[in-house]
Coordinates of C-alpha atoms in Angstrom, one line a residue:
X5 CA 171.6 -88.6 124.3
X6 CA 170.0 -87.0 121.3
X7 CA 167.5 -89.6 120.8
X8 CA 166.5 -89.4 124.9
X9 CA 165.2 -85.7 124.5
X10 CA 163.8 -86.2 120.5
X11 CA 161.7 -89.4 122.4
X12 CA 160.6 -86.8 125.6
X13 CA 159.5 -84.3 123.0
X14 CA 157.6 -86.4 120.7
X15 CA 155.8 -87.8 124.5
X16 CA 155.2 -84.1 125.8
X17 CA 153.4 -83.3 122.7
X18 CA 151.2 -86.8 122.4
X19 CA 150.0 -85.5 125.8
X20 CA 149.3 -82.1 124.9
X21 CA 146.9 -83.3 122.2
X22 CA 145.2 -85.9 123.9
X23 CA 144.3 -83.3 127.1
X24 CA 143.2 -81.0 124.7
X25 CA 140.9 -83.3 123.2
X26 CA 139.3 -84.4 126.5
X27 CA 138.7 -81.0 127.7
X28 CA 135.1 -80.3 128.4
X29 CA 133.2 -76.9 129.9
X30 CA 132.9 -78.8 133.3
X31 CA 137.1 -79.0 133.1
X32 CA 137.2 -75.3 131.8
X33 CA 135.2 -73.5 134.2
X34 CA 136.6 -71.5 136.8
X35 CA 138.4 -73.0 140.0
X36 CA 135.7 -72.8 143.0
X37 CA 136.4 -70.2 145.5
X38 CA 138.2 -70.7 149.0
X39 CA 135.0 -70.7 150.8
X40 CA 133.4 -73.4 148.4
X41 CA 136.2 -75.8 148.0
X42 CA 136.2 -76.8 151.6
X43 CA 132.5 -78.0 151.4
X44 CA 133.0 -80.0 148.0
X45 CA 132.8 -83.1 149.5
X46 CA 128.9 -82.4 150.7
X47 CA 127.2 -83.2 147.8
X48 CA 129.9 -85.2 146.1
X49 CA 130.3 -82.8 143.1
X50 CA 131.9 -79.4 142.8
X51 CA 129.9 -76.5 144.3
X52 CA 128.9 -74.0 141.3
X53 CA 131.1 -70.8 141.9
X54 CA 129.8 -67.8 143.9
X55 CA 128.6 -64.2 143.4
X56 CA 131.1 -61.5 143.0
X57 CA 129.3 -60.0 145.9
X58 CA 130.4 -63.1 148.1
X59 CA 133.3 -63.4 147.3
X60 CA 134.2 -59.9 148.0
X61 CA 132.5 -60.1 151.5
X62 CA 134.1 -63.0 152.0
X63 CA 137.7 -62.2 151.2
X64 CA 136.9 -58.6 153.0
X65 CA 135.9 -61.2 156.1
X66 CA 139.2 -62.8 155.8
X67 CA 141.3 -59.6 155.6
X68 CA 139.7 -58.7 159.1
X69 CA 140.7 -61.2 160.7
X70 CA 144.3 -61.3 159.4
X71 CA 145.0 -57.9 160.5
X72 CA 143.1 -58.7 163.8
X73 CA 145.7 -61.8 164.8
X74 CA 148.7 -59.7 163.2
X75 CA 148.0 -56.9 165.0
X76 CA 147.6 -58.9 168.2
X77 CA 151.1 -60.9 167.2
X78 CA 152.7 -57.6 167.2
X79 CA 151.3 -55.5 170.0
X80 CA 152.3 -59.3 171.9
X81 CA 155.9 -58.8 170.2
X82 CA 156.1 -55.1 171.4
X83 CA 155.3 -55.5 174.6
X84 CA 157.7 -57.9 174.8
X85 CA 160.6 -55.8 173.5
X86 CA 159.6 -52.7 176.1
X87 CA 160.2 -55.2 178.9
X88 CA 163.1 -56.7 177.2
X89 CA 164.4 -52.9 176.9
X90 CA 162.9 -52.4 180.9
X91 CA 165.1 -55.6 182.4
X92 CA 168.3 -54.3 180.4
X93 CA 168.0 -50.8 182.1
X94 CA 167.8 -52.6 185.6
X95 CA 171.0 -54.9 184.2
X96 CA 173.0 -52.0 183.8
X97 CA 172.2 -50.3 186.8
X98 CA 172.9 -52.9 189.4
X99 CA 176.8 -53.8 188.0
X100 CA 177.5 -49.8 187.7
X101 CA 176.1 -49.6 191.7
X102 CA 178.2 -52.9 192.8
X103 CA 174.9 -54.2 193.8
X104 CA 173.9 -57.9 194.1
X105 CA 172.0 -59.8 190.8
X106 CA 169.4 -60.3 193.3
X107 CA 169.1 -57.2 193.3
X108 CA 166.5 -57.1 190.3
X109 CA 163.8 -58.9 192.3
X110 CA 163.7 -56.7 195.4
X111 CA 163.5 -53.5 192.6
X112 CA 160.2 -55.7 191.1
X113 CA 158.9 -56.5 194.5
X114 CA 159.6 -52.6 195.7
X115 CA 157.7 -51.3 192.5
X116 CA 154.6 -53.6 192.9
X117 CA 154.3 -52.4 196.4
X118 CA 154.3 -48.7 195.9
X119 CA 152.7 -48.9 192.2
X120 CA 149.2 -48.9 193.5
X121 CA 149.4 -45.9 195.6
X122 CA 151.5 -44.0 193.0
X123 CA 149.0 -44.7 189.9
X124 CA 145.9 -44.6 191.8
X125 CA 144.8 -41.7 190.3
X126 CA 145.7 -42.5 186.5
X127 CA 142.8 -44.9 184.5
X128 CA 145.7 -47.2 183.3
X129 CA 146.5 -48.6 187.1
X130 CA 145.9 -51.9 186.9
X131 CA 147.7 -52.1 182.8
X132 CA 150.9 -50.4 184.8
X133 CA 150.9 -52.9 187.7
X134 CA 150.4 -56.0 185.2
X135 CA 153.4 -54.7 183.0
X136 CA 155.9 -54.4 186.1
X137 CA 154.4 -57.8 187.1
X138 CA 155.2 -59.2 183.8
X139 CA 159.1 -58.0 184.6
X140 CA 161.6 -60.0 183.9
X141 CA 164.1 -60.0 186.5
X142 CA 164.9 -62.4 188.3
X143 CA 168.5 -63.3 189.2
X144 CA 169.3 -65.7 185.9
X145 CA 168.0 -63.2 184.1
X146 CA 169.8 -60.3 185.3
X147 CA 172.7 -62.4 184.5
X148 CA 171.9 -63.0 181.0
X149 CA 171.2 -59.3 180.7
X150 CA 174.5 -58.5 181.8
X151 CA 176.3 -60.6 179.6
X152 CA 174.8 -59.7 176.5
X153 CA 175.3 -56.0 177.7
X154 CA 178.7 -57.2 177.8
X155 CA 179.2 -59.4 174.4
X156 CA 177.7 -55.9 172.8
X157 CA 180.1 -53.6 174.6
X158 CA 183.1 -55.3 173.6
X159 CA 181.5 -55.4 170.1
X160 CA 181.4 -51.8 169.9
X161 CA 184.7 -51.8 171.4
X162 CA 186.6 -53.9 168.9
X163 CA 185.1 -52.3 166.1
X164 CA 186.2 -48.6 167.0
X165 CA 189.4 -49.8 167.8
X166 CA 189.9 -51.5 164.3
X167 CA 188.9 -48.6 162.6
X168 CA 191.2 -46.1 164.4
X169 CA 194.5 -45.1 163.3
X170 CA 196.6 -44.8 166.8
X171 CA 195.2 -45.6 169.8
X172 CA 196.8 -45.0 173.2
X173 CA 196.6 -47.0 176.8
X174 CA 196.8 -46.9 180.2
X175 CA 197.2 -49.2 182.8
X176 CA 196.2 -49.4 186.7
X177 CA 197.0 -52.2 188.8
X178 CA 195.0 -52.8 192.2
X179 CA 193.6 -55.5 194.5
X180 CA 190.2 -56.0 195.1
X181 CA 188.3 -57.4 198.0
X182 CA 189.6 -61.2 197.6
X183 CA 193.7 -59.9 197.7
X184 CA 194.0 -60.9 194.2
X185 CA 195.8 -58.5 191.7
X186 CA 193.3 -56.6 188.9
X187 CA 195.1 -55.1 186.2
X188 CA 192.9 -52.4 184.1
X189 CA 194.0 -52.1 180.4
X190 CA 192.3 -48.8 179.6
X191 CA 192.3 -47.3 175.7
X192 CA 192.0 -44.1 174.2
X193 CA 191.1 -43.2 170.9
X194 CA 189.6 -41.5 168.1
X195 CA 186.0 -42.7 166.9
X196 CA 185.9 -39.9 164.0
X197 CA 185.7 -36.2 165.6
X198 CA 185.2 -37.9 168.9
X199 CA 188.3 -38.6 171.4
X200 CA 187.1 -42.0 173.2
X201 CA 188.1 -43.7 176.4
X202 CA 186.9 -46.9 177.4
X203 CA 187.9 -49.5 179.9
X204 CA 189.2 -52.6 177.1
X205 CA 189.5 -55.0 179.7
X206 CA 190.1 -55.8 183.3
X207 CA 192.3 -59.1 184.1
X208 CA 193.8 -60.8 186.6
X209 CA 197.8 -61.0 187.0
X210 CA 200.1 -63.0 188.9
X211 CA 201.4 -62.4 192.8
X212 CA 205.0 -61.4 190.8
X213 CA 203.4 -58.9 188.9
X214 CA 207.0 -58.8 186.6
X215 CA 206.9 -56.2 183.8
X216 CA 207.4 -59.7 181.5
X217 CA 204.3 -60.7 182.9
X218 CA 202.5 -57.9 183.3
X219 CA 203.1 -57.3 179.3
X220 CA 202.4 -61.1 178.5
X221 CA 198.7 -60.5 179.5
X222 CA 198.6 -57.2 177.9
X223 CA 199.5 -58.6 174.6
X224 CA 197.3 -61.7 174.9
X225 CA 194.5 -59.7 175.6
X226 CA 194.7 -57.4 172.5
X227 CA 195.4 -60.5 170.8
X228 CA 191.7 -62.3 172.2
X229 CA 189.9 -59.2 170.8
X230 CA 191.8 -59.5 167.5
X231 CA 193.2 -55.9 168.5
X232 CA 196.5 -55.0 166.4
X233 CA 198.7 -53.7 169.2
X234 CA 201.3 -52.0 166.2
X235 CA 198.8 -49.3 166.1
X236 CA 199.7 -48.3 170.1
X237 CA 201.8 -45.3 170.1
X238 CA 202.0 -44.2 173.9
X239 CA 201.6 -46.0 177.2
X240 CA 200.9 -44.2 180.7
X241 CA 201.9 -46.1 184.1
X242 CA 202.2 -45.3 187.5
X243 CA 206.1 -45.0 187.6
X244 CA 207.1 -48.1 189.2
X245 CA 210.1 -50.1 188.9
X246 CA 208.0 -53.1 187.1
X247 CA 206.6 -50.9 184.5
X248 CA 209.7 -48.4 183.2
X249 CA 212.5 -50.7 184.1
X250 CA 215.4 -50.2 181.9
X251 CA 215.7 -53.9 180.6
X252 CA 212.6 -55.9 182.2
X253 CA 210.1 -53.6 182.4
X254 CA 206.8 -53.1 180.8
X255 CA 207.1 -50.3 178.8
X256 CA 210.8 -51.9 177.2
X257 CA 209.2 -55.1 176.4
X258 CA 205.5 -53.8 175.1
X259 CA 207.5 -51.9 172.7
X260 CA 209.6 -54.8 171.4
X261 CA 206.3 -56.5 171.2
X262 CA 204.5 -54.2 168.7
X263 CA 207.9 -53.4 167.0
X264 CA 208.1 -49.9 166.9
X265 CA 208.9 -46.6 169.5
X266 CA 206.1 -45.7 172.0
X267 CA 206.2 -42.4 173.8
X268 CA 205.8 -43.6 177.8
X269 CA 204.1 -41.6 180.4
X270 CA 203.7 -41.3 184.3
X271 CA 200.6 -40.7 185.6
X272 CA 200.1 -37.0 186.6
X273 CA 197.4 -38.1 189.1
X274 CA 200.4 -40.4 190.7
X275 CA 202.9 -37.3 190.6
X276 CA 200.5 -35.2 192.4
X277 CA 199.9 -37.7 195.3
X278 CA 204.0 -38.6 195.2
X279 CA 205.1 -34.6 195.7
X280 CA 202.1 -34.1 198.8
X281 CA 203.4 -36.8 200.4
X282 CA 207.0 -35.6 199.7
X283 CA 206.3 -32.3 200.7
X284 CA 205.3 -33.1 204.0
X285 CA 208.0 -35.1 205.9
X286 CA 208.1 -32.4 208.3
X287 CA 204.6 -32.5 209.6
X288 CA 205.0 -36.8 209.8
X289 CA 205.4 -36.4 213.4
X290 CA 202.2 -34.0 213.8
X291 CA 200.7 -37.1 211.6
X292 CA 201.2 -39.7 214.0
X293 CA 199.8 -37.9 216.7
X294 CA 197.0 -37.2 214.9
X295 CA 196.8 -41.1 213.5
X296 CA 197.5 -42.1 217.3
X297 CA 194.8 -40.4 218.8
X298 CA 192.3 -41.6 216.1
X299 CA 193.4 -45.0 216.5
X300 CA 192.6 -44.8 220.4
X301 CA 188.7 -43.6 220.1
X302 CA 187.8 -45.0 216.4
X303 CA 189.2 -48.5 216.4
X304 CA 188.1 -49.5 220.2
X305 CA 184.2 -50.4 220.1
X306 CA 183.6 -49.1 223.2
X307 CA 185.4 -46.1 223.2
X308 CA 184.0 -45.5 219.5
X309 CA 180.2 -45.7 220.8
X310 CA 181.1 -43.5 223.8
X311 CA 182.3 -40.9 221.4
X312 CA 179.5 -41.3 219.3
X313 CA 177.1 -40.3 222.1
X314 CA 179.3 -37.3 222.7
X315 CA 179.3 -36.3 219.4
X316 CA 175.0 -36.5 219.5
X317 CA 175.1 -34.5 222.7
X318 CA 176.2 -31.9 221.5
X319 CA 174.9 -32.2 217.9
X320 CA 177.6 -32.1 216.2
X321 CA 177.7 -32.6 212.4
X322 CA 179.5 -35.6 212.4
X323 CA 179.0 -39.2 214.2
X324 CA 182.8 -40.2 214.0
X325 CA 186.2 -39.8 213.3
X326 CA 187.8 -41.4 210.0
X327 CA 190.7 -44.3 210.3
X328 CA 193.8 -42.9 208.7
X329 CA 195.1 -45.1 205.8
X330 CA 198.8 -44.2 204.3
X331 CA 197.4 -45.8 200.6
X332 CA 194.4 -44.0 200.0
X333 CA 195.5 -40.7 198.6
X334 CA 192.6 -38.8 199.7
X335 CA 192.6 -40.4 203.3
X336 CA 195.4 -37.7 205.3
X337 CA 193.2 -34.8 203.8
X338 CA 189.6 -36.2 205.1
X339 CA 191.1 -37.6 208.2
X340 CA 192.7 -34.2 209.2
X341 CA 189.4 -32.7 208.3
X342 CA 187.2 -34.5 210.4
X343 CA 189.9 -34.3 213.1
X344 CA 190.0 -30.5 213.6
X345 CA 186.0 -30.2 213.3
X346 CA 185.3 -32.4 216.2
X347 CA 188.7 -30.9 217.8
X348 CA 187.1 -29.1 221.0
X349 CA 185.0 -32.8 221.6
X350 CA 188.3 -34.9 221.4
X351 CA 189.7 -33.3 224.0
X352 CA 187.0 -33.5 226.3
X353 CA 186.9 -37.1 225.6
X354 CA 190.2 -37.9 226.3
X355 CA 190.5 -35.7 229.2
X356 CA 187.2 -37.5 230.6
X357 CA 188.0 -40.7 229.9
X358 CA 192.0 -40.2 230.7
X359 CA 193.2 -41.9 227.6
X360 CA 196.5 -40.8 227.4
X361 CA 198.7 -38.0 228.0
X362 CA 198.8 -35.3 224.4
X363 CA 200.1 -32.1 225.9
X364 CA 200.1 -31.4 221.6
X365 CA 196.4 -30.3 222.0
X366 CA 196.9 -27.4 224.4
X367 CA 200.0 -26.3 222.5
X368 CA 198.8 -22.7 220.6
X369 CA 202.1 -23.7 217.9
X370 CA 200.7 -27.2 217.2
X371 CA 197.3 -26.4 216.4
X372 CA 198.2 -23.5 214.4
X373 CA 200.4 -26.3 212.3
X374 CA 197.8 -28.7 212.6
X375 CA 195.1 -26.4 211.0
X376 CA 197.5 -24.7 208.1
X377 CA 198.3 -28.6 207.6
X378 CA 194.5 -29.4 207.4
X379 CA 193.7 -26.5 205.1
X380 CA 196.6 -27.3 202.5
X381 CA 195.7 -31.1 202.7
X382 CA 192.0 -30.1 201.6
X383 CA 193.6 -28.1 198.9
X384 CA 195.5 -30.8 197.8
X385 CA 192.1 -33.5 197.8
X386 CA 190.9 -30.9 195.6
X387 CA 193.2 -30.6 193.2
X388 CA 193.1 -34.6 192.9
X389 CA 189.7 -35.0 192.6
X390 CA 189.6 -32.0 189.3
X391 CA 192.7 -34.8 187.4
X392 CA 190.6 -37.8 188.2
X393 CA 187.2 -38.3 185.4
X394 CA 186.2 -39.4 182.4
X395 CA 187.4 -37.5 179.2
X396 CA 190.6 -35.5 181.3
X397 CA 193.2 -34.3 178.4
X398 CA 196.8 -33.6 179.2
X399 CA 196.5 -29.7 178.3
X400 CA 193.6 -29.9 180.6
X401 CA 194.9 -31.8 183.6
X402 CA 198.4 -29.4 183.4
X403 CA 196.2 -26.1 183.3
X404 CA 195.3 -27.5 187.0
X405 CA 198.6 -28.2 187.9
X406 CA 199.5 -24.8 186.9
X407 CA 196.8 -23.1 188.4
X408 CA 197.5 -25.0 191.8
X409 CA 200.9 -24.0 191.7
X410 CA 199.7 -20.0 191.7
X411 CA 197.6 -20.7 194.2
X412 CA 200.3 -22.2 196.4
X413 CA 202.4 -18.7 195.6
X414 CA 199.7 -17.0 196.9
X415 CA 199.0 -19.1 200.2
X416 CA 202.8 -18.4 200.8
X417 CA 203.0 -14.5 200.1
X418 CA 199.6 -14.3 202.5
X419 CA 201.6 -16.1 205.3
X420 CA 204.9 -13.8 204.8
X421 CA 202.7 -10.7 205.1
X422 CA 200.3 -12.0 207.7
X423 CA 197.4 -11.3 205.6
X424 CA 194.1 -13.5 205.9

């Protein structure tokens, strides 16, 4: 081994001596410029080098046109990224309307139509109309937009959750258009000095809907986003048997699951709607009547466009009544509503079209219950609508509750003393 690199040595220095003797002022001289050496081979020989003058102009030349093409490559690059920046605007905005991912190309079309005639007076018309042209947004794309929009949410998502301490969740079970059960898996926690509530995910769950089930897809969810569920510390539900069953429900088994005590809540929103309906067993017959004669003129065609046309006659504010439905919480409140402004018109509908016998209608006791049963059922929409939104804290939702409660004191003393 020793002798290998004493042998390379002794070569490398043999060649050192024998390029130094062969070197000659042709050898020596200066490198041609970049300008010369592509035109060497004209003549055969090396061109001799340049003035410091051209090079100088020539290398200024060059310079030009570099910053020319980069500056082309990146107004091309920014242009890019403002219509990038444009079609994820539009992404967000159809999903958060429940609009179609067609959607995007009847925006483009609608903007190209009524862009001439909004920037004709502006010098840059025809650079705004080729910019919305070059929009990207057709439905493929829309699709990709969302998705990414998507992947970068639950980025954002995962990461705040890590970095908490406690987090907290709620959970809302419904069924949308196809009949299939949608759970919601909503989280609240703290992102520094900020309380923050976002929607972690929203799965499907099966026709049993079993608190073991239910807290099976919990679980496997936090586990897909690499979420650990021993930071939980309360859970909120809407009450039912499934969720705070004593052995099989979800709140007993999410808290074997993350192996520690949670602190379990029921919806104050679900409470509300649970004690108005309570509250009101006594008026149930005043209901159907009211749900009976609704059902007669709203859910016939005919008798729905004839009442319609009544309504137009005599310019009322309204072009129908509402259909009455027991699970929508708000529904009694609106329906009663609607029902008592076009009150004077139903009854000369039904009494012209002799669609039934409600002697209720000229009854001076009925309608006075009808109307103090309208007015508290308004109060009560109200009161729901202030504990629904984003950001709603418990000290804040209970003030409500609270202040609701004082206002239902007063309604009662102003009814004992007959004062309006």
């Amino acid at each position: 081994m020793t002798q290998t690199l004493s042998s390379r040595r002794h070569w490398r220095r043999e060649l050192s001596v024998l390029l130094a003797q062969s070197a000659t002022p042709a050898t020596l001289s200066p490198a041609p410029c970049a300008s010369c050496w592509p035109n060497r081979g004209r003549s055969g020989v090396m061109l001799l080098e340049k003035s410091e003058d051209e090079r100088k102009e020539y290398i200024s030349r060059q310079l030009l046109l570099y910053k020319s093409q980069s500056n082309s490559i990146l107004k091309f690059m920014k242009g890019s990224t403002n219509l990038t920046s444009a079609s994820l605007s539009i992404a967000h905005a159809i999903p958060q309307h429940g609009k179609a991912l067609s959607e995007g190309e009847f925006i483009k079309e609608t903007l190209l139509r009524c862009a001439p005639v909004l920037f004709h007076d502006m010098q840059n018309k025809d650079a705004i109309i080729k910019r919305i042209s070059e929009l990207p947004l057709s439905r493929n794309i829309i699709k990709d937009r969302i998705m990414r929009l998507n992947t970068n949410i639950q980025h954002q998502l995962k990461r705040d959750i890590r970095k908490c301490k406690y987090f907290s969740i709620s959970l809302d079970e419904t069924t949308d258009v196809t009949s299939h059960a949608q759970l919601a898996i909503i989280g609240r926690y703290s992102d520094g000095l900020t309380m923050r509530e976002e929607l972690i995910k929203l799965v499907s769950v099966s026709t049993s809907k079993s608190g073991s089930e239910i807290c099976k897809v919990v679980t496997q969810t936090f586990r897909d986003l690499s979420i650990d569920i021993s930071k939980g510390v309360s859970v909120m539900t809407d009450g039912a048997p499934n969720m705070v069953g004593e052995k099989v429900g979800f709140v007993k088994l999410f808290t074997e699951a993350i192996g520690h005590p949670i602190v379990p809540f029921h919806c104050i929103i679900h409470q509300e709607a649970l004690c108005a309906k309570a509250g009101f067993t006594d008026l149930n017959d005043l209901m159907s009547v009211v749900t009976k004669i609704v059902n007669l003129i709203a859910a016939r065609p005919l008798h729905k466009r004839e009442f319609s046309a009544l309504l137009l006659e005599v310019d009322s504010t309204y072009s129908g009544l509402l259909m009455y439905n027991n699970v929508r919480w708000l529904s009694r409140g609106k329906v009663l509503e609607r029902f008592v402004e076009c009150f004077e018109e139903i009854k000369v509908f039904l009494d012209d079209k002799d669609l039934g016998n409600f002697p209720q209608l000229n009854n001076d006791k009925w309608v006075n219950t009808l109307m103090f049963f309208t007015d508290l059922s308004v109060h009560i929409n109200e009161l729901n609508l202030k504990l629904q939104g984003f950001g709603k804290s418990f000290d804040v939702m209970f003030g409500y509750i609270k202040a609701f409660e004082s206002k239902v004191k007063i309604f009662k003393r102003d009814v004992e003393t007959k004062t309006l």
